[in-house]
mmCIF file of C-alpha atoms and ligand atoms in Angstrom:
data_model
loop_
_atom_site.group_PDB
_atom_site.id
_atom_site.type_symbol
_atom_site.label_atom_id
_atom_site.label_comp_id
_atom_site.label_asym_id
_atom_site.label_seq_id
_atom_site.Cartn_x
_atom_site.Cartn_y
_atom_site.Cartn_z
ATOM 1 C CA MET A 9 83.830 105.066 106.234
ATOM 2 C CA SER A 10 83.763 106.113 109.888
ATOM 3 C CA ASP A 11 81.666 103.095 110.983
ATOM 4 C CA ARG A 12 84.629 100.801 110.280
ATOM 5 C CA ARG A 13 87.144 102.561 112.532
ATOM 6 C CA ASP A 14 88.327 99.489 114.406
ATOM 7 C CA ILE A 15 89.158 96.989 111.647
ATOM 8 C CA LEU A 16 92.790 98.127 111.329
ATOM 9 C CA GLU A 17 93.366 99.261 114.909
ATOM 10 C CA GLY A 18 97.022 98.730 115.893
ATOM 11 C CA LYS A 19 98.175 98.195 112.301
ATOM 12 C CA VAL A 20 100.924 100.226 110.635
ATOM 13 C CA ALA A 21 100.641 101.039 106.934
ATOM 14 C CA LEU A 22 102.842 102.595 104.271
ATOM 15 C CA VAL A 23 101.157 104.147 101.227
ATOM 16 C CA THR A 24 103.273 105.349 98.307
ATOM 17 C CA GLY A 25 102.020 108.186 96.149
ATOM 18 C CA ALA A 26 99.931 109.335 99.108
ATOM 19 C CA SER A 27 100.152 113.050 98.360
ATOM 20 C CA GLN A 28 97.052 113.121 96.133
ATOM 21 C CA GLY A 29 94.450 111.106 94.216
ATOM 22 C CA ILE A 30 94.056 107.389 94.888
ATOM 23 C CA GLY A 31 97.021 107.208 97.277
ATOM 24 C CA ARG A 32 95.635 110.012 99.438
ATOM 25 C CA ALA A 33 92.206 108.329 99.485
ATOM 26 C CA CYS A 34 93.810 105.005 100.512
ATOM 27 C CA ALA A 35 95.725 106.716 103.302
ATOM 28 C CA LEU A 36 92.558 108.400 104.616
ATOM 29 C CA ALA A 37 90.584 105.136 104.446
ATOM 30 C CA LEU A 38 93.268 103.145 106.279
ATOM 31 C CA ALA A 39 93.611 105.859 108.932
ATOM 32 C CA GLU A 40 89.823 105.998 109.418
ATOM 33 C CA ALA A 41 89.916 102.244 110.002
ATOM 34 C CA GLY A 42 92.420 102.767 112.823
ATOM 35 C CA ALA A 43 95.793 102.213 111.128
ATOM 36 C CA SER A 44 98.802 104.464 111.659
ATOM 37 C CA VAL A 45 99.712 105.565 108.143
ATOM 38 C CA ALA A 46 103.089 106.581 106.721
ATOM 39 C CA LEU A 47 102.531 108.785 103.677
ATOM 40 C CA ALA A 48 105.219 108.632 100.998
ATOM 41 C CA ALA A 49 105.793 110.713 97.850
ATOM 42 C CA ARG A 50 108.247 113.246 96.450
ATOM 43 C CA SER A 51 106.329 116.443 97.376
ATOM 44 C CA PRO A 52 106.686 117.196 101.109
ATOM 45 C CA GLU A 53 104.184 120.078 101.064
ATOM 46 C CA LYS A 54 101.345 117.961 99.693
ATOM 47 C CA LEU A 55 102.179 115.139 102.103
ATOM 48 C CA ALA A 56 102.048 117.583 105.011
ATOM 49 C CA ALA A 57 98.516 118.575 103.987
ATOM 50 C CA VAL A 58 97.346 114.934 103.940
ATOM 51 C CA ARG A 59 99.024 114.329 107.290
ATOM 52 C CA THR A 60 97.167 117.309 108.771
ATOM 53 C CA GLU A 61 93.900 116.017 107.323
ATOM 54 C CA ILE A 62 94.397 112.616 109.007
ATOM 55 C CA GLU A 63 95.451 114.129 112.314
ATOM 56 C CA ARG A 64 92.448 116.476 112.289
ATOM 57 C CA ASN A 65 90.290 113.342 112.271
ATOM 58 C CA SER A 66 92.230 111.914 115.232
ATOM 59 C CA GLY A 67 94.273 109.552 113.049
ATOM 60 C CA LYS A 68 98.024 108.892 113.207
ATOM 61 C CA ALA A 69 100.194 109.827 110.232
ATOM 62 C CA LEU A 70 103.811 110.331 109.271
ATOM 63 C CA ALA A 71 105.033 112.119 106.137
ATOM 64 C CA LEU A 72 108.029 110.555 104.380
ATOM 65 C CA SER A 73 109.854 112.021 101.402
ATOM 66 C CA MET A 74 110.422 109.110 99.074
ATOM 67 C CA ASP A 75 111.218 108.616 95.407
ATOM 68 C CA VAL A 76 110.162 105.023 94.772
ATOM 69 C CA ALA A 77 112.400 104.852 91.720
ATOM 70 C CA GLU A 78 115.483 105.228 93.921
ATOM 71 C CA ALA A 79 116.364 102.260 96.131
ATOM 72 C CA ALA A 80 118.333 104.446 98.578
ATOM 73 C CA SER A 81 115.389 106.820 98.994
ATOM 74 C CA VAL A 82 113.019 103.899 99.705
ATOM 75 C CA LYS A 83 115.472 102.481 102.232
ATOM 76 C CA SER A 84 115.859 105.703 104.204
ATOM 77 C CA ALA A 85 112.093 106.324 104.262
ATOM 78 C CA VAL A 86 111.284 102.790 105.439
ATOM 79 C CA ASP A 87 114.073 103.005 108.027
ATOM 80 C CA GLY A 88 112.509 106.270 109.271
ATOM 81 C CA MET A 89 109.125 104.628 109.535
ATOM 82 C CA ILE A 90 110.484 101.632 111.437
ATOM 83 C CA ALA A 91 112.378 103.974 113.769
ATOM 84 C CA ALA A 92 109.118 105.797 114.506
ATOM 85 C CA TRP A 93 106.652 102.915 114.761
ATOM 86 C CA GLY A 94 108.751 99.743 114.984
ATOM 87 C CA LYS A 95 106.916 97.686 112.399
ATOM 88 C CA ILE A 96 104.992 97.572 109.133
ATOM 89 C CA ASP A 97 101.842 95.529 108.510
ATOM 90 C CA ILE A 98 100.429 96.985 105.288
ATOM 91 C CA LEU A 99 102.149 98.241 102.131
ATOM 92 C CA VAL A 100 100.163 99.924 99.368
ATOM 93 C CA ASN A 101 102.257 100.333 96.207
ATOM 94 C CA ASN A 102 100.306 103.125 94.562
ATOM 95 C CA ALA A 103 102.886 105.617 93.223
ATOM 96 C CA GLY A 104 102.583 105.787 89.469
ATOM 97 C CA VAL A 105 103.151 107.996 86.439
ATOM 98 C CA THR A 106 102.196 108.010 82.760
ATOM 99 C CA ARG A 107 104.200 109.168 79.734
ATOM 100 C CA ASP A 108 101.806 108.202 76.943
ATOM 101 C CA ASN A 109 102.800 107.899 73.283
ATOM 102 C CA LEU A 110 102.636 105.386 70.475
ATOM 103 C CA LEU A 111 105.464 102.878 70.789
ATOM 104 C CA LEU A 112 106.970 103.986 67.479
ATOM 105 C CA ARG A 113 107.449 107.478 68.890
ATOM 106 C CA MET A 114 108.194 106.562 72.491
ATOM 107 C CA LYS A 115 111.439 108.040 73.802
ATOM 108 C CA PRO A 116 113.709 105.740 75.833
ATOM 109 C CA GLU A 117 113.464 108.126 78.805
ATOM 110 C CA ASP A 118 109.667 107.904 78.784
ATOM 111 C CA TRP A 119 109.833 104.115 78.740
ATOM 112 C CA GLU A 120 112.393 104.131 81.525
ATOM 113 C CA VAL A 121 110.759 106.563 83.954
ATOM 114 C CA VAL A 122 107.423 104.733 83.800
ATOM 115 C CA LEU A 123 108.964 101.288 84.345
ATOM 116 C CA LYS A 124 111.282 102.583 87.076
ATOM 117 C CA THR A 125 108.462 104.274 88.963
ATOM 118 C CA ASN A 126 105.507 101.935 88.512
ATOM 119 C CA LEU A 127 107.207 98.530 88.526
ATOM 120 C CA GLU A 128 110.717 98.860 89.894
ATOM 121 C CA GLY A 129 109.377 101.175 92.624
ATOM 122 C CA ALA A 130 107.102 98.384 93.856
ATOM 123 C CA TYR A 131 110.026 95.962 93.784
ATOM 124 C CA HIS A 132 112.122 98.317 95.950
ATOM 125 C CA CYS A 133 109.297 98.854 98.455
ATOM 126 C CA ILE A 134 108.325 95.190 98.718
ATOM 127 C CA GLN A 135 111.922 94.063 99.114
ATOM 128 C CA LYS A 136 112.540 96.635 101.830
ATOM 129 C CA VAL A 137 109.443 95.844 103.939
ATOM 130 C CA LEU A 138 109.308 92.055 103.477
ATOM 131 C CA PRO A 139 111.929 91.159 106.125
ATOM 132 C CA PHE A 140 109.794 92.906 108.779
ATOM 133 C CA MET A 141 106.624 91.159 107.610
ATOM 134 C CA VAL A 142 108.333 87.766 107.404
ATOM 135 C CA ARG A 143 109.695 88.187 110.932
ATOM 136 C CA GLN A 144 106.282 88.994 112.373
ATOM 137 C CA ARG A 145 104.565 86.384 110.182
ATOM 138 C CA TYR A 146 101.967 88.865 109.047
ATOM 139 C CA GLY A 147 101.593 91.281 106.169
ATOM 140 C CA ARG A 148 99.323 92.782 103.563
ATOM 141 C CA ILE A 149 100.793 94.013 100.288
ATOM 142 C CA ILE A 150 98.480 95.703 97.799
ATOM 143 C CA ASN A 151 99.694 96.807 94.389
ATOM 144 C CA ILE A 152 97.696 99.317 92.361
ATOM 145 C CA ALA A 153 97.578 98.035 88.775
ATOM 146 C CA SER A 154 95.252 99.273 86.002
ATOM 147 C CA VAL A 155 92.451 98.037 83.773
ATOM 148 C CA VAL A 156 94.606 98.735 80.720
ATOM 149 C CA ALA A 157 97.079 96.070 81.867
ATOM 150 C CA GLN A 158 94.264 93.569 81.359
ATOM 151 C CA ALA A 159 92.482 95.051 78.350
ATOM 152 C CA GLY A 160 95.337 96.727 76.438
ATOM 153 C CA ASN A 161 95.247 100.246 75.029
ATOM 154 C CA ALA A 162 97.011 102.082 72.216
ATOM 155 C CA GLY A 163 99.535 104.722 73.235
ATOM 156 C CA GLN A 164 100.416 103.305 76.647
ATOM 157 C CA ALA A 165 102.924 100.505 76.004
ATOM 158 C CA ASN A 166 105.263 101.670 78.773
ATOM 159 C CA TYR A 167 102.460 102.116 81.312
ATOM 160 C CA ILE A 168 100.770 98.838 80.381
ATOM 161 C CA ALA A 169 104.040 96.905 80.509
ATOM 162 C CA SER A 170 104.632 98.315 83.998
ATOM 163 C CA LYS A 171 101.144 97.521 85.263
ATOM 164 C CA ALA A 172 101.016 94.038 83.702
ATOM 165 C CA GLY A 173 104.411 93.458 85.304
ATOM 166 C CA LEU A 174 102.940 94.537 88.619
ATOM 167 C CA ILE A 175 100.167 91.942 88.334
ATOM 168 C CA GLY A 176 102.800 89.269 87.607
ATOM 169 C CA LEU A 177 104.928 90.496 90.504
ATOM 170 C CA THR A 178 101.860 90.257 92.754
ATOM 171 C CA LYS A 179 101.339 86.579 91.929
ATOM 172 C CA ALA A 180 105.024 85.649 92.192
ATOM 173 C CA VAL A 181 105.498 87.265 95.608
ATOM 174 C CA ALA A 182 102.157 85.879 96.835
ATOM 175 C CA ALA A 183 103.477 82.389 96.105
ATOM 176 C CA GLU A 184 106.780 83.112 97.854
ATOM 177 C CA VAL A 185 105.453 84.526 101.127
ATOM 178 C CA GLY A 186 102.082 82.833 101.640
ATOM 179 C CA SER A 187 103.561 80.435 104.177
ATOM 180 C CA ARG A 188 104.340 83.468 106.392
ATOM 181 C CA SER A 189 100.698 84.635 106.419
ATOM 182 C CA ILE A 190 101.539 87.520 104.127
ATOM 183 C CA THR A 191 98.984 88.197 101.410
ATOM 184 C CA VAL A 192 99.876 89.982 98.175
ATOM 185 C CA ASN A 193 97.103 91.274 95.947
ATOM 186 C CA ALA A 194 96.517 93.806 93.206
ATOM 187 C CA VAL A 195 93.686 96.286 92.825
ATOM 188 C CA SER A 196 92.998 97.192 89.233
ATOM 189 C CA PRO A 197 91.192 100.527 88.871
ATOM 190 C CA GLY A 198 89.313 101.488 85.736
ATOM 191 C CA PHE A 199 88.655 105.130 84.850
ATOM 192 C CA ILE A 200 89.021 107.107 88.103
ATOM 193 C CA ASP A 201 88.549 110.848 88.563
ATOM 194 C CA THR A 202 92.030 112.114 89.557
ATOM 195 C CA ALA A 203 94.750 114.455 88.265
ATOM 196 C CA MET A 204 96.022 111.560 86.126
ATOM 197 C CA THR A 205 92.779 111.337 84.116
ATOM 198 C CA GLU A 206 91.978 115.063 84.246
ATOM 199 C CA LYS A 207 94.412 115.657 81.398
ATOM 200 C CA LEU A 208 92.492 113.383 78.968
ATOM 201 C CA SER A 209 90.501 115.156 76.245
ATOM 202 C CA GLU A 210 86.691 115.329 76.522
ATOM 203 C CA ALA A 211 86.409 113.089 73.438
ATOM 204 C CA VAL A 212 88.567 110.378 75.034
ATOM 205 C CA LYS A 213 86.622 110.636 78.310
ATOM 206 C CA GLN A 214 83.294 110.218 76.482
ATOM 207 C CA LYS A 215 84.656 107.207 74.577
ATOM 208 C CA ILE A 216 85.738 105.536 77.824
ATOM 209 C CA LEU A 217 82.417 106.349 79.520
ATOM 210 C CA SER A 218 80.531 104.667 76.678
ATOM 211 C CA VAL A 219 82.081 101.284 77.602
ATOM 212 C CA ILE A 220 81.462 101.483 81.353
ATOM 213 C CA PRO A 221 78.300 99.487 82.216
ATOM 214 C CA LEU A 222 77.828 101.394 85.488
ATOM 215 C CA GLY A 223 77.756 104.554 83.363
ATOM 216 C CA HIS A 224 79.958 106.819 85.412
ATOM 217 C CA ILE A 225 83.575 107.504 86.241
ATOM 218 C CA GLY A 226 84.938 105.963 89.466
ATOM 219 C CA THR A 227 86.165 107.867 92.507
ATOM 220 C CA ASP A 228 89.416 107.562 94.437
ATOM 221 C CA ARG A 229 87.301 106.380 97.362
ATOM 222 C CA ASP A 230 85.947 103.457 95.297
ATOM 223 C CA VAL A 231 89.527 102.229 94.962
ATOM 224 C CA ALA A 232 90.394 103.026 98.588
ATOM 225 C CA CYS A 233 87.505 100.884 99.887
ATOM 226 C CA ALA A 234 88.806 97.871 97.945
ATOM 227 C CA VAL A 235 92.313 98.479 99.292
ATOM 228 C CA ARG A 236 91.029 98.795 102.845
ATOM 229 C CA PHE A 237 89.184 95.475 102.482
ATOM 230 C CA LEU A 238 92.275 93.661 101.172
ATOM 231 C CA ALA A 239 94.280 95.181 104.042
ATOM 232 C CA SER A 240 91.879 93.819 106.653
ATOM 233 C CA ASP A 241 91.913 90.515 108.505
ATOM 234 C CA GLU A 242 88.621 89.720 106.740
ATOM 235 C CA ALA A 243 90.599 89.290 103.494
ATOM 236 C CA GLY A 244 93.109 86.901 105.058
ATOM 237 C CA TYR A 245 92.381 84.008 102.683
ATOM 238 C CA ILE A 246 92.716 86.104 99.511
ATOM 239 C CA THR A 247 96.142 86.224 97.893
ATOM 240 C CA GLY A 248 97.566 86.496 94.381
ATOM 241 C CA HIS A 249 94.288 88.086 93.318
ATOM 242 C CA CYS A 250 93.645 91.082 91.067
ATOM 243 C CA LEU A 251 90.493 92.893 92.204
ATOM 244 C CA ASN A 252 88.835 94.981 89.499
ATOM 245 C CA VAL A 253 87.367 98.350 90.500
ATOM 246 C CA ASN A 254 86.303 99.445 87.059
ATOM 247 C CA GLY A 255 82.522 99.834 86.825
ATOM 248 C CA GLY A 256 82.407 96.758 84.590
ATOM 249 C CA MET A 257 84.485 98.223 81.748
ATOM 250 C CA TYR A 258 86.559 95.028 81.743
ATOM 251 C CA MET A 259 85.240 91.763 83.163
ATOM 252 C CA ALA A 260 87.554 88.872 83.828
HETATM 253 P P1 NAP B 307 98.087 110.975 90.561
HETATM 254 O O1 NAP B 307 96.962 111.816 91.049
HETATM 255 O O2 NAP B 307 98.905 111.437 89.420
HETATM 256 O O3 NAP B 307 99.049 110.653 91.821
HETATM 257 C C1 NAP B 307 100.238 109.946 91.650
HETATM 258 C C2 NAP B 307 100.949 109.873 92.996
HETATM 259 O O4 NAP B 307 102.179 109.164 92.803
HETATM 260 C C3 NAP B 307 101.301 111.232 93.557
HETATM 261 O O5 NAP B 307 101.107 111.221 94.948
HETATM 262 C C4 NAP B 307 102.782 111.379 93.236
HETATM 263 O O6 NAP B 307 103.389 112.229 94.188
HETATM 264 C C5 NAP B 307 103.228 109.927 93.373
HETATM 265 N N1 NAP B 307 104.478 109.638 92.663
HETATM 266 C C6 NAP B 307 104.740 109.754 91.348
HETATM 267 N N2 NAP B 307 106.017 109.415 91.092
HETATM 268 C C7 NAP B 307 106.568 109.066 92.280
HETATM 269 C C8 NAP B 307 107.850 108.626 92.677
HETATM 270 N N3 NAP B 307 108.856 108.481 91.799
HETATM 271 N N4 NAP B 307 108.062 108.374 93.985
HETATM 272 C C9 NAP B 307 107.083 108.521 94.893
HETATM 273 N N5 NAP B 307 105.852 108.932 94.584
HETATM 274 C C10 NAP B 307 105.596 109.204 93.288
HETATM 275 O O7 NAP B 307 97.570 109.529 90.139
HETATM 276 P P2 NAP B 307 96.291 108.665 90.561
HETATM 277 O O8 NAP B 307 95.297 108.784 89.488
HETATM 278 O O9 NAP B 307 95.909 108.931 91.957
HETATM 279 O O10 NAP B 307 96.926 107.207 90.406
HETATM 280 C C11 NAP B 307 97.428 106.481 91.505
HETATM 281 C C12 NAP B 307 97.776 105.088 91.028
HETATM 282 O O11 NAP B 307 96.619 104.485 90.459
HETATM 283 C C13 NAP B 307 98.839 105.051 89.935
HETATM 284 O O12 NAP B 307 99.674 103.932 90.111
HETATM 285 C C14 NAP B 307 98.030 104.891 88.666
HETATM 286 O O13 NAP B 307 98.775 104.266 87.658
HETATM 287 C C15 NAP B 307 96.894 104.020 89.158
HETATM 288 N N6 NAP B 307 95.692 104.092 88.339
HETATM 289 C C16 NAP B 307 95.008 105.266 88.180
HETATM 290 C C17 NAP B 307 93.866 105.278 87.399
HETATM 291 C C18 NAP B 307 93.040 106.514 87.199
HETATM 292 O O14 NAP B 307 92.076 106.460 86.405
HETATM 293 N N7 NAP B 307 93.332 107.613 87.849
HETATM 294 C C19 NAP B 307 93.431 104.116 86.756
HETATM 295 C C20 NAP B 307 94.169 102.944 86.925
HETATM 296 C C21 NAP B 307 95.292 102.945 87.723
HETATM 297 P P3 NAP B 307 104.715 113.095 93.904
HETATM 298 O O15 NAP B 307 104.596 113.634 92.510
HETATM 299 O O16 NAP B 307 104.699 114.128 94.976
HETATM 300 O O17 NAP B 307 105.865 112.167 94.058
#
């Protein structure tokens, strides 16, 4: 990715769930492209490691403790970022959790934590950063959805409701803020090799692999490259779009 260092020079980005997996890869990709990146998640130690990684490669990073499910926590983290860098150009809503079970057995708390983190968290972050983007008449918001929001899947009603909601939220906000040159898009990953998918059984992994035309599991970098593109000026006429990064496992 190092040959694209300049495309985000001078831009300021906030990535939620940046302590590991896809969020970490997005943060590294944005920093390599020249953006200053605020890293947000609940685990300060992991964030510190990602910050060090970015700084070792001459990038600029800030670690922010943030629980996206809590509006007050989002507010204080965004305030901290604005105090440090004075603006925000790019928001990547990536923080997400799963609590899988069949709907008949799903506990209310498992429904609630997934919706509060994956969907309401994006609402809090977007609402908090939008005034800055509107004022500067520029912004890039990228929401990380999921292939299962498009294709459906048994045992993930809470997760799928949250991610389908995120795709709807993407389109609604895109329509509201387009006149301010703010684009809002979703990236919809398929089966990506991270801690989230590590816990799946070998049988489930093989079943998923059998329906991926490209024949292999995706990487966090595959997703990060799509995010970096949507964050760039080159993607300025794309909004309200859901970009699949799924190896062909769902085509729409
Ligand atoms: P992961 O490795 O489990 O990482 C999740 C990240 O979210 C962590 O950094 C975690 O950090 C953060 N997070 C969780 N709850 C949070 C909260 N309340 N506030 C702030 N941060 C929170 O997952 P991943 O596989 O990289 O997935 C990243 C995103 O991609 C998720 O939205 C996921 O739904 C989506 N996705 C993943 C796949 C896949 O195959 N892996 C496929 C489709 C979509 P802390 O625990 O420190 O807070």
